CSV table of C-alpha atoms and ligand atoms in Angstrom, one decimal:
chain,number,residue,atom,x,y,z
Q,928,MET,CA,0.1,-208.2,139.3
Q,929,VAL,CA,-2.7,-206.2,138.1
Q,930,SER,CA,-6.0,-207.9,137.0
Q,931,TRP,CA,-9.4,-206.8,136.1
Q,932,LYS,CA,-12.4,-207.9,137.8
Q,933,PHE,CA,-15.9,-207.1,136.7
Q,934,VAL,CA,-18.8,-206.3,138.9
Q,935,THR,CA,-21.9,-206.8,137.2
Q,936,GLY,CA,-24.2,-203.8,137.3
Q,937,VAL,CA,-27.7,-204.1,138.5
Q,938,ILE,CA,-30.1,-204.1,135.6
Q,939,ALA,CA,-33.1,-202.0,137.0
Q,940,ALA,CA,-35.4,-202.2,134.0
Q,941,ALA,CA,-36.4,-205.8,133.4
Q,942,ALA,CA,-38.7,-205.4,130.6
Q,943,ALA,CA,-36.8,-203.0,128.3
Q,944,VAL,CA,-33.5,-204.3,126.7
Q,945,VAL,CA,-30.8,-201.9,128.1
Q,946,SER,CA,-27.2,-202.1,127.6
Q,947,ALA,CA,-26.1,-202.3,131.1
Q,948,ALA,CA,-22.3,-201.8,131.0
Q,949,PRO,CA,-20.6,-203.8,133.9
Q,950,LEU,CA,-19.1,-201.5,136.5
Q,951,GLU,CA,-15.3,-202.2,136.1
Q,952,LYS,CA,-13.2,-202.0,139.0
Q,953,ARG,CA,-9.4,-202.2,139.0
Q,954,ILE,CA,-8.0,-204.6,141.5
Q,955,VAL,CA,-4.5,-205.7,142.5
Q,956,SER,CA,-4.9,-209.3,143.5
Q,957,GLY,CA,-3.3,-210.2,146.7
Q,958,LYS,CA,-1.8,-213.6,147.5
Q,959,ASN,CA,-4.4,-214.2,150.3
Q,960,PHE,CA,-6.8,-211.3,150.1
Q,961,ASP,CA,-8.0,-208.4,147.9
Q,962,HIS,CA,-9.4,-206.3,150.5
Q,963,PHE,CA,-8.2,-205.4,154.0
Q,964,MET,CA,-10.1,-203.2,156.6
Q,965,VAL,CA,-8.9,-202.1,159.9
Q,966,ILE,CA,-11.1,-201.0,162.7
Q,967,VAL,CA,-9.7,-199.5,165.7
Q,968,LEU,CA,-11.5,-199.3,169.1
Q,969,GLU,CA,-10.4,-197.5,172.0
Q,970,ASN,CA,-8.7,-198.1,175.5
Q,971,GLU,CA,-9.6,-201.5,176.9
Q,972,ASP,CA,-7.9,-204.3,178.5
Q,973,TYR,CA,-7.8,-207.7,176.9
Q,974,ALA,CA,-9.5,-209.4,179.8
Q,975,ALA,CA,-12.5,-206.9,179.7
Q,976,VAL,CA,-13.1,-207.5,176.0
Q,977,MET,CA,-13.0,-211.1,176.4
Q,978,ALA,CA,-15.8,-210.8,179.0
Q,979,ASP,CA,-18.0,-209.2,176.6
Q,980,SER,CA,-20.7,-211.4,175.1
Q,981,TYR,CA,-20.3,-210.3,171.5
Q,982,PHE,CA,-16.5,-209.8,171.2
Q,983,SER,CA,-15.9,-213.1,172.9
Q,984,THR,CA,-17.8,-214.9,170.3
Q,985,VAL,CA,-17.2,-213.1,167.2
Q,986,ALA,CA,-14.2,-215.1,165.9
Q,987,ALA,CA,-16.1,-218.5,166.1
Q,988,LYS,CA,-19.3,-216.9,164.7
Q,989,HIS,CA,-17.5,-215.8,161.6
Q,990,ASN,CA,-15.0,-218.6,161.5
Q,991,GLY,CA,-12.0,-216.2,161.9
Q,992,ASN,CA,-9.4,-216.1,164.6
Q,993,LEU,CA,-9.0,-214.4,168.0
Q,994,LEU,CA,-5.4,-213.1,168.3
Q,995,THR,CA,-4.4,-214.0,171.9
Q,996,ASN,CA,-1.0,-212.4,171.7
Q,997,TYR,CA,-1.2,-209.0,170.2
Q,998,GLN,CA,0.7,-206.0,171.7
Q,999,ALA,CA,0.0,-202.4,171.3
Q,1000,ILE,CA,3.2,-200.2,170.8
Q,1001,THR,CA,2.9,-197.6,173.5
Q,1002,HIS,CA,0.6,-195.2,175.4
Q,1003,PRO,CA,-1.3,-192.9,174.9
Q,1004,SER,CA,-3.6,-193.5,171.9
Q,1005,GLN,CA,-2.3,-191.5,169.1
Q,1006,PRO,CA,1.3,-192.7,168.7
Q,1007,ASN,CA,-0.3,-196.2,168.3
Q,1008,TYR,CA,-2.4,-195.0,165.3
Q,1009,ILE,CA,0.8,-193.5,163.8
Q,1010,ALA,CA,2.6,-196.7,164.2
Q,1011,MET,CA,-0.2,-198.6,162.5
Q,1012,ILE,CA,0.3,-196.7,159.1
Q,1013,GLY,CA,3.9,-195.2,159.7
Q,1014,GLY,CA,5.8,-198.3,161.2
Q,1015,SER,CA,7.0,-196.1,164.0
Q,1016,THR,CA,5.7,-193.7,166.8
Q,1017,LEU,CA,8.2,-191.3,165.0
Q,1018,GLY,CA,9.6,-190.3,168.4
Q,1019,PHE,CA,6.7,-189.6,170.5
Q,1020,SER,CA,5.2,-191.5,173.3
Q,1021,ARG,CA,3.2,-190.0,176.3
Q,1022,LEU,CA,3.1,-186.4,175.0
Q,1023,GLU,CA,-0.4,-186.4,173.9
Q,1024,LEU,CA,-1.0,-182.8,173.9
Q,1025,PHE,CA,2.0,-182.1,171.7
Q,1026,ILE,CA,1.1,-185.0,169.5
Q,1027,ILE,CA,-2.4,-183.8,168.8
Q,1028,LYS,CA,-0.9,-181.1,166.6
Q,1029,SER,CA,1.7,-183.1,165.1
Q,1030,ASN,CA,2.7,-183.2,161.6
Q,1031,PHE,CA,5.1,-185.8,160.4
Q,1032,PHE,CA,7.2,-185.6,157.2
Q,1033,SER,CA,7.6,-189.3,156.9
Q,1034,LYS,CA,6.5,-192.1,154.7
Q,1035,SER,CA,3.3,-194.1,155.5
Q,1036,ILE,CA,1.4,-197.0,154.1
Q,1037,VAL,CA,0.1,-194.7,151.5
Q,1038,ASP,CA,3.5,-194.4,150.0
Q,1039,ILE,CA,3.8,-198.2,149.3
Q,1040,LEU,CA,0.2,-198.8,148.3
Q,1041,GLU,CA,0.0,-196.1,145.6
Q,1042,PRO,CA,2.9,-197.1,143.5
Q,1043,ALA,CA,1.5,-200.7,143.4
Q,1044,GLY,CA,-1.8,-199.3,142.3
Q,1045,ILE,CA,-3.6,-200.3,145.5
Q,1046,THR,CA,-6.5,-198.0,146.3
Q,1047,TRP,CA,-6.9,-196.8,150.0
Q,1048,LYS,CA,-9.2,-194.7,152.1
Q,1049,GLU,CA,-9.5,-193.5,155.7
Q,1050,TYR,CA,-13.3,-193.6,156.7
Q,1051,ALA,CA,-13.6,-191.3,159.7
Q,1052,GLU,CA,-16.8,-190.9,161.4
Q,1053,ASN,CA,-18.1,-187.3,161.6
Q,1054,TYR,CA,-15.2,-186.0,159.7
Q,1055,THR,CA,-15.9,-183.3,157.1
Q,1056,GLN,CA,-13.7,-182.5,154.3
Q,1057,GLY,CA,-12.5,-179.0,153.4
Q,1058,SER,CA,-13.6,-177.6,149.9
Q,1059,ASN,CA,-12.9,-179.8,147.0
Q,1060,GLY,CA,-12.0,-182.6,149.3
Q,1061,ALA,CA,-9.1,-180.7,151.0
Q,1062,CYS,CA,-7.6,-182.1,154.2
Q,1063,ASN,CA,-9.3,-181.0,157.2
Q,1064,THR,CA,-6.5,-180.7,160.0
Q,1065,ALA,CA,-8.6,-179.5,162.7
Q,1066,THR,CA,-7.8,-181.1,166.1
Q,1067,SER,CA,-11.4,-181.8,166.7
Q,1068,LEU,CA,-14.8,-180.7,165.1
Q,1069,SER,CA,-17.6,-179.0,166.7
Q,1070,ASN,CA,-19.7,-182.3,166.8
Q,1071,SER,CA,-17.1,-183.5,169.5
Q,1072,LEU,CA,-17.4,-186.9,167.7
Q,1073,TYR,CA,-14.3,-186.8,165.4
Q,1074,MET,CA,-10.7,-186.3,166.7
Q,1075,ARG,CA,-7.8,-185.9,164.6
Q,1076,LYS,CA,-5.7,-187.9,167.0
Q,1077,HIS,CA,-7.6,-191.1,165.8
Q,1078,ASN,CA,-7.1,-190.4,162.1
Q,1079,PRO,CA,-3.5,-191.0,161.5
Q,1080,PHE,CA,-3.5,-190.1,157.9
Q,1081,ILE,CA,-4.1,-186.4,158.8
Q,1082,SER,CA,-0.7,-186.3,160.7
Q,1083,PHE,CA,1.5,-187.2,157.7
Q,1084,THR,CA,2.5,-184.1,155.6
Q,1085,THR,CA,3.1,-186.8,152.9
Q,1086,VAL,CA,-0.7,-187.0,152.7
Q,1087,THR,CA,-1.8,-183.6,153.7
Q,1088,SER,CA,0.3,-181.8,151.2
Q,1089,ASN,CA,-1.2,-183.6,148.4
Q,1090,ALA,CA,-4.7,-182.7,147.2
Q,1091,SER,CA,-5.5,-186.1,145.6
Q,1092,ARG,CA,-4.5,-187.9,148.8
Q,1093,CYS,CA,-6.6,-185.6,151.0
Q,1094,LYS,CA,-9.6,-186.8,148.8
Q,1095,ASN,CA,-9.1,-190.2,150.3
Q,1096,ILE,CA,-9.8,-189.2,153.9
Q,1097,VAL,CA,-13.6,-189.2,153.8
Q,1098,PRO,CA,-16.6,-189.0,156.2
Q,1099,ALA,CA,-17.6,-192.7,157.1
Q,1100,THR,CA,-20.8,-192.3,155.4
Q,1101,GLN,CA,-18.9,-192.7,152.1
Q,1102,LEU,CA,-18.4,-196.3,152.9
Q,1103,GLN,CA,-22.1,-197.3,152.1
Q,1104,THR,CA,-21.7,-195.2,148.9
Q,1105,ASP,CA,-18.7,-197.0,147.7
Q,1106,ILE,CA,-20.2,-200.4,148.6
Q,1107,ASN,CA,-23.4,-199.4,146.6
Q,1108,SER,CA,-21.1,-198.4,143.7
Q,1109,GLY,CA,-18.9,-201.3,144.0
Q,1110,SER,CA,-15.9,-199.1,144.4
Q,1111,VAL,CA,-14.6,-199.9,148.0
Q,1112,PRO,CA,-10.8,-199.3,148.0
Q,1113,GLN,CA,-8.5,-202.2,148.7
Q,1114,PHE,CA,-7.1,-200.9,151.9
Q,1115,MET,CA,-9.7,-199.4,154.4
Q,1116,PHE,CA,-8.9,-197.7,157.7
Q,1117,TYR,CA,-12.2,-197.2,159.6
Q,1118,THR,CA,-12.1,-194.7,162.6
Q,1119,PRO,CA,-15.4,-194.9,164.5
Q,1120,ASN,CA,-16.3,-191.8,166.4
Q,1121,MET,CA,-15.4,-191.0,170.2
Q,1122,ASN,CA,-18.8,-192.6,171.2
Q,1123,ASP,CA,-18.7,-195.7,168.9
Q,1124,ASP,CA,-15.0,-196.6,169.7
Q,1125,GLY,CA,-15.9,-196.7,173.3
Q,1126,HIS,CA,-13.5,-193.7,174.1
Q,1127,ASP,CA,-16.2,-191.4,175.7
Q,1128,THR,CA,-18.6,-194.1,176.4
Q,1129,SER,CA,-18.1,-197.7,177.6
Q,1130,LEU,CA,-17.0,-201.2,176.3
Q,1131,SER,CA,-20.7,-202.1,175.9
Q,1132,THR,CA,-21.3,-199.2,173.7
Q,1133,ALA,CA,-18.5,-200.2,171.6
Q,1134,SER,CA,-19.6,-203.8,171.4
Q,1135,LYS,CA,-23.1,-202.8,170.3
Q,1136,TRP,CA,-21.7,-200.4,167.7
Q,1137,THR,CA,-19.2,-203.0,166.4
Q,1138,LYS,CA,-22.0,-205.7,166.1
Q,1139,GLY,CA,-24.3,-203.3,164.3
Q,1140,PHE,CA,-21.5,-202.3,161.8
Q,1141,LEU,CA,-19.8,-205.6,161.3
Q,1142,GLU,CA,-22.6,-207.9,160.9
Q,1143,PRO,CA,-24.3,-206.4,157.9
Q,1144,LEU,CA,-20.8,-205.9,156.1
Q,1145,LEU,CA,-19.9,-209.6,156.7
Q,1146,SER,CA,-23.3,-210.8,155.5
Q,1147,ASN,CA,-22.9,-208.7,152.2
Q,1148,THR,CA,-21.4,-211.3,150.1
Q,1149,ALA,CA,-20.2,-208.7,147.6
Q,1150,PHE,CA,-18.4,-206.7,150.2
Q,1151,ASN,CA,-17.2,-209.8,152.0
Q,1152,LYS,CA,-15.4,-211.4,149.1
Q,1153,ASN,CA,-11.7,-211.9,149.4
Q,1154,LEU,CA,-11.7,-209.8,152.5
Q,1155,ALA,CA,-9.9,-209.7,155.8
Q,1156,VAL,CA,-11.0,-207.4,158.6
Q,1157,LEU,CA,-8.9,-206.7,161.6
Q,1158,ILE,CA,-10.7,-205.2,164.8
Q,1159,THR,CA,-8.2,-204.2,167.3
Q,1160,TRP,CA,-7.8,-201.8,170.2
Q,1161,ASP,CA,-5.4,-198.9,170.1
Q,1162,GLU,CA,-4.0,-199.6,173.7
Q,1163,THR,CA,-5.1,-201.0,177.1
Q,1164,LYS,CA,-7.2,-198.9,179.4
Q,1165,ASP,CA,-4.7,-199.7,182.3
Q,1166,TYR,CA,-1.3,-198.3,181.8
Q,1167,ASP,CA,0.3,-200.4,184.5
Q,1168,ILE,CA,-0.5,-203.9,182.9
Q,1169,PRO,CA,1.2,-205.3,179.7
Q,1170,ASN,CA,-0.1,-203.4,176.7
Q,1171,GLN,CA,-1.8,-206.5,175.2
Q,1172,VAL,CA,-4.9,-205.7,173.2
Q,1173,TRP,CA,-7.8,-207.8,172.0
Q,1174,SER,CA,-7.9,-208.3,168.3
Q,1175,VAL,CA,-9.7,-210.5,165.9
Q,1176,LEU,CA,-9.4,-211.3,162.2
Q,1177,VAL,CA,-12.6,-212.2,160.3
Q,1178,GLY,CA,-13.7,-212.2,156.7
Q,1179,SER,CA,-14.0,-214.7,153.8
Q,1180,SER,CA,-10.2,-214.7,153.3
Q,1181,VAL,CA,-9.4,-215.7,156.8
Q,1182,LYS,CA,-8.4,-219.3,157.4
Q,1183,ALA,CA,-9.5,-220.3,160.7
Q,1184,LEU,CA,-7.1,-222.0,163.0
Q,1185,ALA,CA,-7.9,-224.6,165.6
Q,1186,ASN,CA,-10.4,-223.3,168.1
Q,1187,ASN,CA,-10.6,-220.0,166.2
Q,1188,THR,CA,-7.6,-218.9,167.9
Q,1189,ASP,CA,-4.2,-217.6,166.8
Q,1190,ASN,CA,-1.5,-217.5,169.5
Q,1191,THR,CA,1.1,-216.0,167.5
Q,1192,ALA,CA,2.9,-212.8,168.6
Q,1193,TYR,CA,1.6,-209.7,166.8
Q,1194,ASN,CA,1.6,-206.1,167.2
Q,1195,HIS,CA,0.3,-203.1,165.5
Q,1196,TYR,CA,3.3,-203.1,163.1
Q,1197,SER,CA,1.8,-206.4,161.9
Q,1198,ILE,CA,-0.9,-204.4,160.0
Q,1199,LEU,CA,1.9,-203.0,157.7
Q,1200,ALA,CA,3.7,-206.4,157.5
Q,1201,THR,CA,0.5,-208.2,156.3
Q,1202,VAL,CA,-0.2,-205.6,153.7
Q,1203,GLU,CA,3.4,-205.6,152.4
Q,1204,GLU,CA,3.4,-209.4,152.2
Q,1205,ASN,CA,0.1,-209.8,150.6
Q,1206,TRP,CA,0.8,-207.4,147.7
Q,1207,SER,CA,4.7,-207.8,147.8
Q,1208,LEU,CA,5.2,-204.2,148.5
Q,1209,GLY,CA,8.6,-204.0,150.2
Q,1210,ASN,CA,8.5,-202.2,153.5
Q,1211,LEU,CA,8.9,-198.7,155.2
Q,1212,GLY,CA,12.1,-199.9,156.8
Q,1213,GLN,CA,10.6,-199.2,160.3
Q,1214,GLY,CA,8.9,-201.6,162.9
Q,1215,ASP,CA,7.2,-203.3,159.9
Q,1216,VAL,CA,10.4,-205.1,159.0
Q,1217,SER,CA,10.6,-207.4,161.9
Q,1218,ALA,CA,6.8,-207.6,162.6
Q,1219,THR,CA,5.0,-210.9,161.9
Q,1220,PRO,CA,2.3,-210.8,159.2
Q,1221,PHE,CA,-1.0,-212.2,160.3
Q,1222,ASN,CA,-2.0,-215.8,159.4
Q,1223,ILE,CA,-4.8,-215.0,156.8
K,2434,NAG,C1,-21.8,-189.2,163.1
K,2434,NAG,O1,-21.4,-190.3,162.1
K,2434,NAG,C2,-22.3,-191.4,162.1
K,2434,NAG,C3,-21.5,-192.5,161.3
K,2434,NAG,O2,-21.2,-192.0,160.1
K,2434,NAG,C4,-23.6,-191.0,161.6
K,2434,NAG,O3,-24.4,-192.1,161.8
K,2434,NAG,C5,-24.0,-189.9,162.6
K,2434,NAG,O4,-25.4,-189.5,162.1
K,2434,NAG,C6,-23.1,-188.8,162.7
K,2434,NAG,N1,-23.5,-187.9,163.7
K,2434,NAG,C7,-23.6,-186.5,163.6
K,2434,NAG,C8,-24.1,-185.8,164.8
K,2434,NAG,O5,-23.2,-185.9,162.6
K,2435,NAG,C1,0.0,-187.2,145.1
K,2435,NAG,O1,-0.8,-188.2,145.2
K,2435,NAG,C2,-1.1,-189.0,144.1
K,2435,NAG,C3,-2.2,-190.1,144.2
K,2435,NAG,O2,-2.8,-190.1,145.3
K,2435,NAG,C4,0.3,-189.4,143.6
K,2435,NAG,O3,0.1,-190.1,142.3
K,2435,NAG,C5,1.2,-188.4,143.4
K,2435,NAG,O4,2.5,-189.0,143.1
K,2435,NAG,C6,1.4,-187.7,144.6
K,2435,NAG,N1,2.2,-186.6,144.5
K,2435,NAG,C7,3.3,-186.4,145.3
K,2435,NAG,C8,4.1,-185.3,145.0
K,2435,NAG,O5,3.7,-187.2,146.2
K,2436,NAG,C1,-10.2,-221.9,172.9
K,2436,NAG,O1,-10.2,-220.5,172.9
K,2436,NAG,C2,-10.5,-219.9,174.0
K,2436,NAG,C3,-10.5,-218.3,173.7
K,2436,NAG,O2,-11.4,-218.0,172.7
K,2436,NAG,C4,-9.9,-220.3,175.2
K,2436,NAG,O3,-10.4,-219.6,176.3
K,2436,NAG,C5,-10.0,-221.7,175.3
K,2436,NAG,O4,-9.1,-222.2,176.3
K,2436,NAG,C6,-9.5,-222.4,174.0
K,2436,NAG,N1,-9.8,-223.9,174.2
K,2436,NAG,C7,-8.8,-224.8,173.9
K,2436,NAG,C8,-9.2,-226.3,174.0
K,2436,NAG,O5,-7.8,-224.4,173.3
K,2437,NAG,C1,-0.4,-211.8,155.3
K,2437,NAG,C2,-0.6,-212.7,154.2
K,2437,NAG,O1,-1.5,-212.7,153.7
K,2437,NAG,N1,0.3,-213.5,154.0
K,2437,NAG,C3,0.2,-214.5,153.1
K,2437,NAG,C4,0.7,-214.0,151.7
K,2437,NAG,O2,0.7,-215.0,150.7
K,2437,NAG,C5,1.4,-216.2,151.1
K,2437,NAG,C6,1.4,-217.1,149.9
K,2437,NAG,O3,1.9,-216.7,148.7
K,2437,NAG,C7,1.0,-216.7,152.3
K,2437,NAG,O4,1.9,-217.8,152.7
K,2437,NAG,C8,1.0,-215.7,153.4
K,2437,NAG,O5,0.5,-216.4,154.6
């Protein structure tokens, strides 16, 4: 169902009578939320994250839920990202060097969001677009902060062969612009850079970054409206233990369970299942079919 919501524009001139037309924003109302943001951090074991003073308190602080039984799909990083939006690792697992250059002709979340009129963007820190918003398919950029393997959309030819879809893969600085103009998309996938996500740094760097990024967003009542945010890790650091990753759901749409804890079995395919259920989108016929949608 498509409805129209109106975000009142800011009237800058108080004295003069100006006709401030409201900024109109097309929204497809979801059953439980209207906006969903996924933030993916890198390579930590569940127990290590639980020992961090910020992460261990964030569910209770924002009356969300810690997800105590959430499994990543595989190792190494990249197929987990592919799985989150494609519903499958598309046949690859520990072949990182090969996968970095991968191009999959396969459907992704984009192909079920767009027909329903649900807007989406990939916000990738330190990514730069090609001219006219073209997809930049480089494996990495000279800043050493952006890596293609953490931006799953760029690996789907169903995205990269389409100029208008490429425009939705944007540098992360665009988020503030979109917030300011009241035009954030309904599905947001946020990829922090190689330092902020902990990959090239440490858990404490990822913790400081997440706090500095998330807290202002959640305090922004316009942004944090009918919103659910998933913070998750791509995979565990230790490949020899079960691939259980620390994840949390926060945001104004999330209904807190007892002790701010949700023990339901989830995995990365639950991201797709959640989006599909909330907006009645059908499915990709992949791992999303049997995955459990999050309690939101
Ligand atoms: C990398 O991206 C972050 C987040 O968008 C930004 O704050 C920072 O200035 C960028 N760094 C470089 C070197 O471009
Ligand atoms: C390209 O993307 C646009 C929207 O992003 C969509 O409407 C259109 O159907 C796509 N074209 C193809 C050939 O998939
Ligand atoms: C509450 O949740 C924490 C994890 O956040 C857990 O360690 C603790 O055992 C739980 N307490 C109860 C009473 O369930
Ligand atoms: C994932 C999600 O949001 N699920 C909810 C979708 O809406 C129905 C109600 O129509 C809820 O029962 C689900 O929990």
